[in-house]
């Protein structure tokens, strides 16, 4: 006995082999109730020999088949492709093709095609689409550290835009390994992706040489370089805002916990904004109060602050290149019995979600990472879909959020 599940009046599914079939016209069909249905459109299960109806279950529309029955006009398992979909929807194959490739199709025909695809479970062949459009609908995204909150925000923005354009993301996490970055840039240059977004940190001549050799669209995110489309953040302006906030809180001797100057954005630009703001306000820059951290983590901030305390340096304010460095610095100050903000004010860049949770709440500058990701995605999609070759540059705005760590009565 074979059970056959009727999906609707035109389609069904065999409950034994799970193959979907189109209903075929087999002339007269005699049910056990002696009822005759002329030209009934019923399904013949081509993989099974049973050809007679013994009973029907109208409630769940399942049918038990056994025995032998009459002469069939046609028996076949229908191959699903756009031609079949077109016939079932009573439209042209060109209309189905436009529908599948997001082209213009009238609402009436769009609904017909959608209904047929839903009933048959048809999935377009990715290889056929690639041959037809020359695209894979895939983009590569190279990230330095997937666990970073700022990186996560950028990727979130990227995926929102590219998914809306029916593209999918292939994510490559380099773990802050420069050689791995170069390797992924080479892989995506020759691999089956339609474009690439590279979230850069420590840019080198090798990075730029590979990017300039690309024949497919590529966008650099988080850094600014010549000869390639870039979306970058106002790191200099963010440092200005964070440092100015410390000055307005009455700080006169301000330390800086920064990162390597090889990072043009988080390192060089933020340190430049810090130093220039001090000079504009006629506050001296003390080189001994500038510490370059080993990395971006909370332990790195703790270690850098401990260096200042071990040397016996005095200061009443600290500007940190990132929120995570600031969290480490404040932990170190707390352990040393130094009160924030009463004795030392602290500000940073990033506006990490923990900034409004950590005690005291951290004053920080939001760089709009998610918006930057969306902008990079939009530029890449424009380059891919509209064949735009013009190099584009976009800088994101920043916003200061003043909190408890600088809320000191002058």
Coordinates of C-alpha atoms in Angstrom, one line a residue:
X1 CA 0.0 0.0 0.0
X2 CA 1.3 3.5 -1.0
X3 CA 0.0 6.6 0.6
X4 CA -0.1 9.8 -1.4
X5 CA -0.7 13.2 0.2
X6 CA -2.6 15.6 -2.0
X7 CA -1.2 19.1 -1.6
X8 CA -3.9 20.7 -3.6
X9 CA -5.9 19.9 -6.8
X10 CA -2.8 20.2 -9.0
X11 CA 0.1 18.9 -6.9
X12 CA 0.8 16.0 -4.6
X13 CA 3.5 14.2 -2.7
X14 CA 4.3 10.5 -2.2
X15 CA 4.5 9.8 1.5
X16 CA 6.8 6.8 0.8
X17 CA 9.5 8.3 -1.4
X18 CA 8.8 12.0 -0.6
X19 CA 8.9 12.9 -4.3
X20 CA 6.5 15.7 -5.5
X21 CA 4.5 15.0 -8.6
X22 CA 2.2 17.0 -10.9
X23 CA -1.3 15.6 -11.3
X24 CA -1.8 13.8 -14.6
X25 CA -5.0 13.4 -16.7
X26 CA -5.8 9.6 -16.8
X27 CA -9.3 9.7 -18.2
X28 CA -12.0 7.9 -16.1
X29 CA -11.2 7.0 -12.5
X30 CA -13.4 4.5 -10.6
X31 CA -13.4 4.7 -6.9
X32 CA -14.6 1.9 -4.6
X33 CA -17.8 3.9 -3.9
X34 CA -18.7 3.2 -7.6
X35 CA -18.3 6.9 -8.3
X36 CA -17.0 7.9 -11.7
X37 CA -15.1 11.1 -12.2
X38 CA -14.6 12.0 -15.9
X39 CA -11.3 13.4 -16.9
X40 CA -10.3 13.5 -13.3
X41 CA -6.9 15.2 -12.7
X42 CA -5.3 12.9 -10.3
X43 CA -1.7 11.9 -9.6
X44 CA 0.0 8.8 -10.9
X45 CA 3.0 7.8 -8.8
X46 CA 5.5 6.9 -11.4
X47 CA 7.9 5.1 -9.0
X48 CA 5.3 2.6 -7.9
X49 CA 3.3 0.0 -9.8
X50 CA -0.1 0.5 -8.1
X51 CA -2.5 2.1 -10.5
X52 CA -6.0 1.6 -9.0
X53 CA -7.8 3.6 -6.3
X54 CA -9.3 1.5 -3.6
X55 CA -10.3 4.2 -1.1
X56 CA -10.1 7.9 -0.5
X57 CA -9.8 9.8 2.8
X58 CA -11.5 13.1 2.2
X59 CA -10.5 14.4 5.6
X60 CA -6.7 14.4 5.2
X61 CA -6.8 13.9 1.4
X62 CA -4.5 10.9 1.6
X63 CA -5.1 8.0 -0.8
X64 CA -4.2 4.3 -0.5
X65 CA -3.3 2.7 -3.8
X66 CA -3.1 -1.0 -4.7
X67 CA -4.0 -3.5 -7.4
X68 CA -4.2 -2.7 -11.1
X69 CA -6.3 -0.3 -13.1
X70 CA -7.0 0.5 -16.7
X71 CA -4.9 2.2 -19.3
X72 CA -3.1 5.4 -18.4
X73 CA -2.8 8.2 -21.0
X74 CA 0.5 9.4 -19.4
X75 CA 2.8 8.6 -16.6
X76 CA 5.9 10.6 -15.7
X77 CA 7.7 12.4 -12.9
X78 CA 7.9 16.1 -14.0
X79 CA 11.3 17.7 -14.0
X80 CA 11.2 21.1 -12.3
X81 CA 12.8 24.0 -14.2
X82 CA 11.8 27.5 -15.2
X83 CA 10.0 26.1 -18.3
X84 CA 7.9 23.8 -16.1
X85 CA 7.1 26.7 -13.7
X86 CA 6.2 28.9 -16.7
X87 CA 3.7 26.3 -18.0
X88 CA 2.1 25.7 -14.6
X89 CA 1.8 29.4 -14.0
X90 CA 0.6 30.0 -17.6
X91 CA 3.3 32.6 -18.2
X92 CA 6.4 32.8 -20.4
X93 CA 9.8 31.5 -19.4
X94 CA 11.1 35.0 -19.8
X95 CA 8.6 36.2 -17.2
X96 CA 9.8 33.5 -14.7
X97 CA 13.4 34.4 -15.4
X98 CA 12.7 38.1 -14.6
X99 CA 10.8 37.1 -11.4
X100 CA 13.8 34.9 -10.2
X101 CA 16.2 37.7 -11.0
X102 CA 14.2 40.5 -9.3
X103 CA 13.2 42.0 -12.6
X104 CA 9.8 43.7 -13.4
X105 CA 6.8 41.3 -13.4
X106 CA 3.2 42.4 -13.0
X107 CA 1.6 41.8 -9.7
X108 CA -0.9 39.2 -11.1
X109 CA 1.8 37.2 -12.8
X110 CA 4.1 37.5 -9.8
X111 CA 1.5 36.0 -7.6
X112 CA 0.9 33.1 -10.0
X113 CA 4.6 32.3 -10.2
X114 CA 5.0 32.6 -6.4
X115 CA 2.1 30.2 -5.8
X116 CA 3.5 27.6 -8.2
X117 CA 7.0 27.8 -6.6
X118 CA 5.5 27.4 -3.2
X119 CA 3.5 24.3 -4.2
X120 CA 6.3 22.6 -6.0
X121 CA 9.1 23.6 -3.7
X122 CA 11.2 24.6 -6.7
X123 CA 14.6 26.0 -6.0
X124 CA 16.5 27.7 -8.8
X125 CA 19.8 26.1 -9.8
X126 CA 22.6 28.3 -8.5
X127 CA 24.9 27.2 -11.3
X128 CA 22.3 28.0 -13.9
X129 CA 21.8 31.4 -12.4
X130 CA 25.5 32.0 -12.5
X131 CA 25.7 31.1 -16.1
X132 CA 22.7 33.3 -17.0
X133 CA 23.7 36.4 -14.9
X134 CA 27.4 36.0 -14.5
X135 CA 26.9 36.5 -10.8
X136 CA 27.0 34.1 -7.8
X137 CA 25.1 36.5 -5.4
X138 CA 27.9 36.0 -2.9
X139 CA 30.2 38.6 -1.4
X140 CA 33.3 38.1 0.7
X141 CA 33.7 40.0 4.0
X142 CA 37.2 39.9 5.6
X143 CA 37.2 40.8 9.3
X144 CA 40.1 41.2 11.8
X145 CA 38.3 39.8 14.9
X146 CA 34.8 38.5 14.9
X147 CA 34.5 38.7 18.7
X148 CA 34.9 42.5 18.6
X149 CA 31.7 44.4 19.2
X150 CA 32.6 47.2 16.7
X151 CA 33.3 44.6 14.0
X152 CA 30.1 42.8 14.8
X153 CA 28.2 46.1 14.3
X154 CA 29.8 46.7 10.9
X155 CA 29.0 43.1 9.8
X156 CA 25.4 43.6 10.9
X157 CA 25.1 46.7 8.8
X158 CA 26.7 45.0 5.8
X159 CA 24.4 42.0 5.9
X160 CA 21.3 44.1 6.2
X161 CA 22.1 45.8 2.9
X162 CA 23.4 42.8 0.9
X163 CA 20.6 40.5 2.1
X164 CA 18.0 43.0 1.0
X165 CA 19.6 42.7 -2.5
X166 CA 19.3 38.9 -2.3
X167 CA 23.1 38.4 -1.7
X168 CA 24.7 36.2 0.9
X169 CA 27.9 36.8 2.9
X170 CA 31.0 34.6 3.1
X171 CA 32.8 35.7 6.3
X172 CA 36.5 35.3 6.7
X173 CA 37.9 35.9 10.2
X174 CA 41.7 36.6 10.2
X175 CA 42.2 36.8 14.0
X176 CA 44.3 40.0 13.5
X177 CA 46.8 37.9 11.5
X178 CA 48.3 40.1 8.7
X179 CA 49.4 37.1 6.6
X180 CA 45.9 35.6 6.8
X181 CA 44.4 38.9 5.6
X182 CA 46.6 38.8 2.6
X183 CA 45.7 35.1 1.9
X184 CA 42.0 35.8 2.1
X185 CA 42.3 38.9 -0.2
X186 CA 44.0 36.6 -2.7
X187 CA 41.4 33.8 -2.3
X188 CA 38.5 36.2 -2.8
X189 CA 40.2 37.8 -5.8
X190 CA 40.0 34.6 -7.8
X191 CA 37.2 32.8 -6.0
X192 CA 33.5 32.8 -6.9
X193 CA 32.3 36.0 -5.1
X194 CA 30.9 39.0 -6.9
X195 CA 32.6 41.6 -4.6
X196 CA 34.6 42.0 -1.4
X197 CA 34.5 44.2 1.7
X198 CA 37.7 44.3 3.7
X199 CA 37.6 45.6 7.2
X200 CA 41.2 46.8 7.5
X201 CA 43.5 47.6 10.5
X202 CA 47.2 47.5 9.8
X203 CA 47.4 48.4 6.1
X204 CA 50.6 47.6 4.2
X205 CA 51.9 48.0 0.7
X206 CA 51.1 44.3 0.1
X207 CA 47.5 44.9 1.1
X208 CA 47.2 47.8 -1.3
X209 CA 48.9 46.0 -4.1
X210 CA 46.5 43.1 -4.0
X211 CA 43.5 45.4 -3.7
X212 CA 44.6 47.5 -6.7
X213 CA 44.9 44.3 -8.7
X214 CA 41.3 43.4 -8.2
X215 CA 39.1 43.0 -11.3
X216 CA 35.9 42.8 -9.2
X217 CA 34.4 45.4 -6.9
X218 CA 36.1 45.8 -3.5
X219 CA 35.5 48.3 -0.7
X220 CA 37.8 49.1 2.2
X221 CA 36.0 49.6 5.5
X222 CA 37.4 51.4 8.6
X223 CA 40.5 52.7 6.9
X224 CA 41.2 55.3 4.2
X225 CA 43.6 54.6 1.3
X226 CA 44.0 56.0 -2.2
X227 CA 43.0 54.2 -5.3
X228 CA 40.2 52.1 -3.7
X229 CA 36.6 52.8 -2.5
X230 CA 36.6 53.5 1.2
X231 CA 34.2 53.9 4.1
X232 CA 35.9 55.2 7.2
X233 CA 35.2 56.8 10.6
X234 CA 36.0 60.2 12.0
X235 CA 38.6 58.9 14.4
X236 CA 40.4 62.2 14.7
X237 CA 37.1 64.0 15.4
X238 CA 36.1 61.4 18.0
X239 CA 39.4 61.9 19.8
X240 CA 38.8 65.7 19.8
X241 CA 35.4 65.3 21.4
X242 CA 36.6 62.8 24.0
X243 CA 39.6 65.0 24.9
X244 CA 37.6 68.2 25.0
X245 CA 35.2 66.6 27.4
X246 CA 38.1 65.9 29.8
X247 CA 39.2 69.5 29.5
X248 CA 35.7 70.8 30.3
X249 CA 35.7 68.6 33.3
X250 CA 38.7 70.5 34.6
X251 CA 41.5 68.2 33.7
X252 CA 44.9 69.8 33.2
X253 CA 47.3 66.9 33.0
X254 CA 45.9 64.3 30.7
X255 CA 47.3 60.8 29.9
X256 CA 46.6 58.8 26.8
X257 CA 46.4 55.0 26.4
X258 CA 46.7 54.4 22.7
X259 CA 47.4 51.7 20.2
X260 CA 50.1 51.2 17.6
X261 CA 50.6 54.1 15.1
X262 CA 50.7 51.5 12.3
X263 CA 46.9 51.5 12.7
X264 CA 46.1 54.8 10.9
X265 CA 42.6 55.1 12.3
X266 CA 42.6 53.9 15.9
X267 CA 46.3 54.6 16.5
X268 CA 47.5 57.6 14.4
X269 CA 44.3 59.6 13.9
X270 CA 43.1 59.3 17.5
X271 CA 46.4 60.2 19.0
X272 CA 46.6 63.2 16.6
X273 CA 43.1 64.4 17.7
X274 CA 44.1 64.0 21.3
X275 CA 47.4 66.0 21.0
X276 CA 46.0 68.7 18.8
X277 CA 43.0 69.3 21.2
X278 CA 45.4 69.8 24.1
X279 CA 47.5 72.3 22.1
X280 CA 44.4 74.2 21.0
X281 CA 43.5 74.6 24.6
X282 CA 47.1 75.6 25.6
X283 CA 47.5 72.4 27.7
X284 CA 51.0 70.9 27.4
X285 CA 51.4 67.4 25.9
X286 CA 53.5 65.2 28.2
X287 CA 55.1 62.4 26.2
X288 CA 55.7 60.4 29.4
X289 CA 51.9 60.2 29.9
X290 CA 51.4 58.6 26.5
X291 CA 51.5 54.8 26.6
X292 CA 51.1 52.5 23.5
X293 CA 49.2 49.4 24.5
X294 CA 50.1 45.9 23.3
X295 CA 46.6 45.4 21.9
X296 CA 42.9 46.5 22.3
X297 CA 41.8 44.3 25.2
X298 CA 40.9 45.1 28.8
X299 CA 44.0 43.4 30.1
X300 CA 46.1 45.6 27.8
X301 CA 44.4 48.7 29.3
X302 CA 45.2 47.4 32.8
X303 CA 48.8 46.8 31.9
X304 CA 49.3 50.3 30.4
X305 CA 47.7 52.0 33.4
X306 CA 49.9 50.0 35.7
X307 CA 53.0 51.3 33.9
X308 CA 52.0 54.9 34.6
X309 CA 51.3 54.2 38.3
X310 CA 54.6 52.2 38.7
X311 CA 56.5 55.2 37.3
X312 CA 54.8 57.5 39.8
X313 CA 53.3 59.6 37.1
X314 CA 50.6 62.1 38.1
X315 CA 47.5 62.9 36.0
X316 CA 43.9 63.9 36.5
X317 CA 42.5 62.7 33.2
X318 CA 42.9 59.7 30.8
X319 CA 41.8 59.5 27.2
X320 CA 41.7 55.9 26.0
X321 CA 41.7 54.9 22.3
X322 CA 39.0 52.3 22.9
X323 CA 36.4 51.5 25.5
X324 CA 37.9 48.1 26.3
X325 CA 41.2 49.8 27.2
X326 CA 39.3 52.3 29.4
X327 CA 37.6 49.4 31.3
X328 CA 41.0 48.0 32.0
X329 CA 42.4 51.4 33.1
X330 CA 39.5 52.0 35.4
X331 CA 39.9 48.6 37.0
X332 CA 43.6 49.3 37.7
X333 CA 42.7 52.8 39.1
X334 CA 40.1 51.2 41.4
X335 CA 42.5 48.6 42.7
X336 CA 45.0 51.4 43.4
X337 CA 42.4 53.3 45.4
X338 CA 42.1 56.1 42.9
X339 CA 38.5 57.3 42.4
X340 CA 36.9 57.8 39.0
X341 CA 35.8 60.6 38.3
X342 CA 36.7 62.4 41.6
X343 CA 40.5 62.0 41.2
X344 CA 40.8 61.0 37.6
X345 CA 38.3 61.4 34.7
X346 CA 38.3 58.9 31.9
X347 CA 36.9 59.1 28.3
X348 CA 37.2 56.8 25.3
X349 CA 36.1 56.0 21.8
X350 CA 33.6 53.3 20.7
X351 CA 30.5 53.6 22.8
X352 CA 30.6 49.9 23.6
X353 CA 27.3 48.6 25.0
X354 CA 29.1 48.0 28.3
X355 CA 29.8 51.8 28.5
X356 CA 26.4 52.4 30.0
X357 CA 26.6 49.4 32.3
X358 CA 30.1 49.5 33.6
X359 CA 30.5 51.4 36.9
X360 CA 31.1 54.3 36.7
X361 CA 29.4 54.6 33.3
X362 CA 32.0 55.5 30.7
X363 CA 32.0 58.7 28.7
X364 CA 32.6 57.6 25.1
X365 CA 32.2 58.6 21.5
X366 CA 30.0 56.6 19.1
X367 CA 31.6 56.1 15.7
X368 CA 28.5 54.7 14.0
X369 CA 30.0 51.4 13.1
X370 CA 26.7 49.8 12.0
X371 CA 26.0 52.8 9.7
X372 CA 29.5 52.4 8.2
X373 CA 28.8 48.8 7.5
X374 CA 25.5 49.7 5.7
X375 CA 27.3 52.4 3.7
X376 CA 30.0 49.9 2.6
X377 CA 27.4 47.4 1.6
X378 CA 25.4 50.0 -0.3
X379 CA 28.5 51.1 -2.2
X380 CA 29.5 47.5 -3.1
X381 CA 26.0 46.7 -4.3
X382 CA 26.0 49.7 -6.5
X383 CA 29.3 48.7 -8.0
X384 CA 28.1 45.2 -8.6
X385 CA 24.6 45.8 -9.9
X386 CA 25.1 49.0 -11.8
X387 CA 28.7 48.4 -12.9
X388 CA 29.9 51.5 -11.2
X389 CA 33.7 51.8 -11.4
X390 CA 34.1 55.2 -9.9
X391 CA 36.1 55.2 -6.6
X392 CA 33.9 56.4 -3.8
X393 CA 34.7 57.6 -0.3
X394 CA 32.4 58.1 2.7
X395 CA 33.2 59.3 6.2
X396 CA 30.8 58.5 9.1
X397 CA 29.9 61.1 11.7
X398 CA 30.6 60.6 15.4
X399 CA 28.7 61.5 18.6
X400 CA 29.8 62.1 22.2
X401 CA 27.9 60.4 25.0
X402 CA 28.8 62.0 28.4
X403 CA 28.5 59.8 31.4
X404 CA 29.6 59.4 35.0
X405 CA 33.4 58.9 34.3
X406 CA 33.8 62.6 33.4
X407 CA 31.0 64.0 35.6
X408 CA 33.1 65.8 38.1
X409 CA 32.3 69.2 39.7
X410 CA 35.0 71.7 38.6

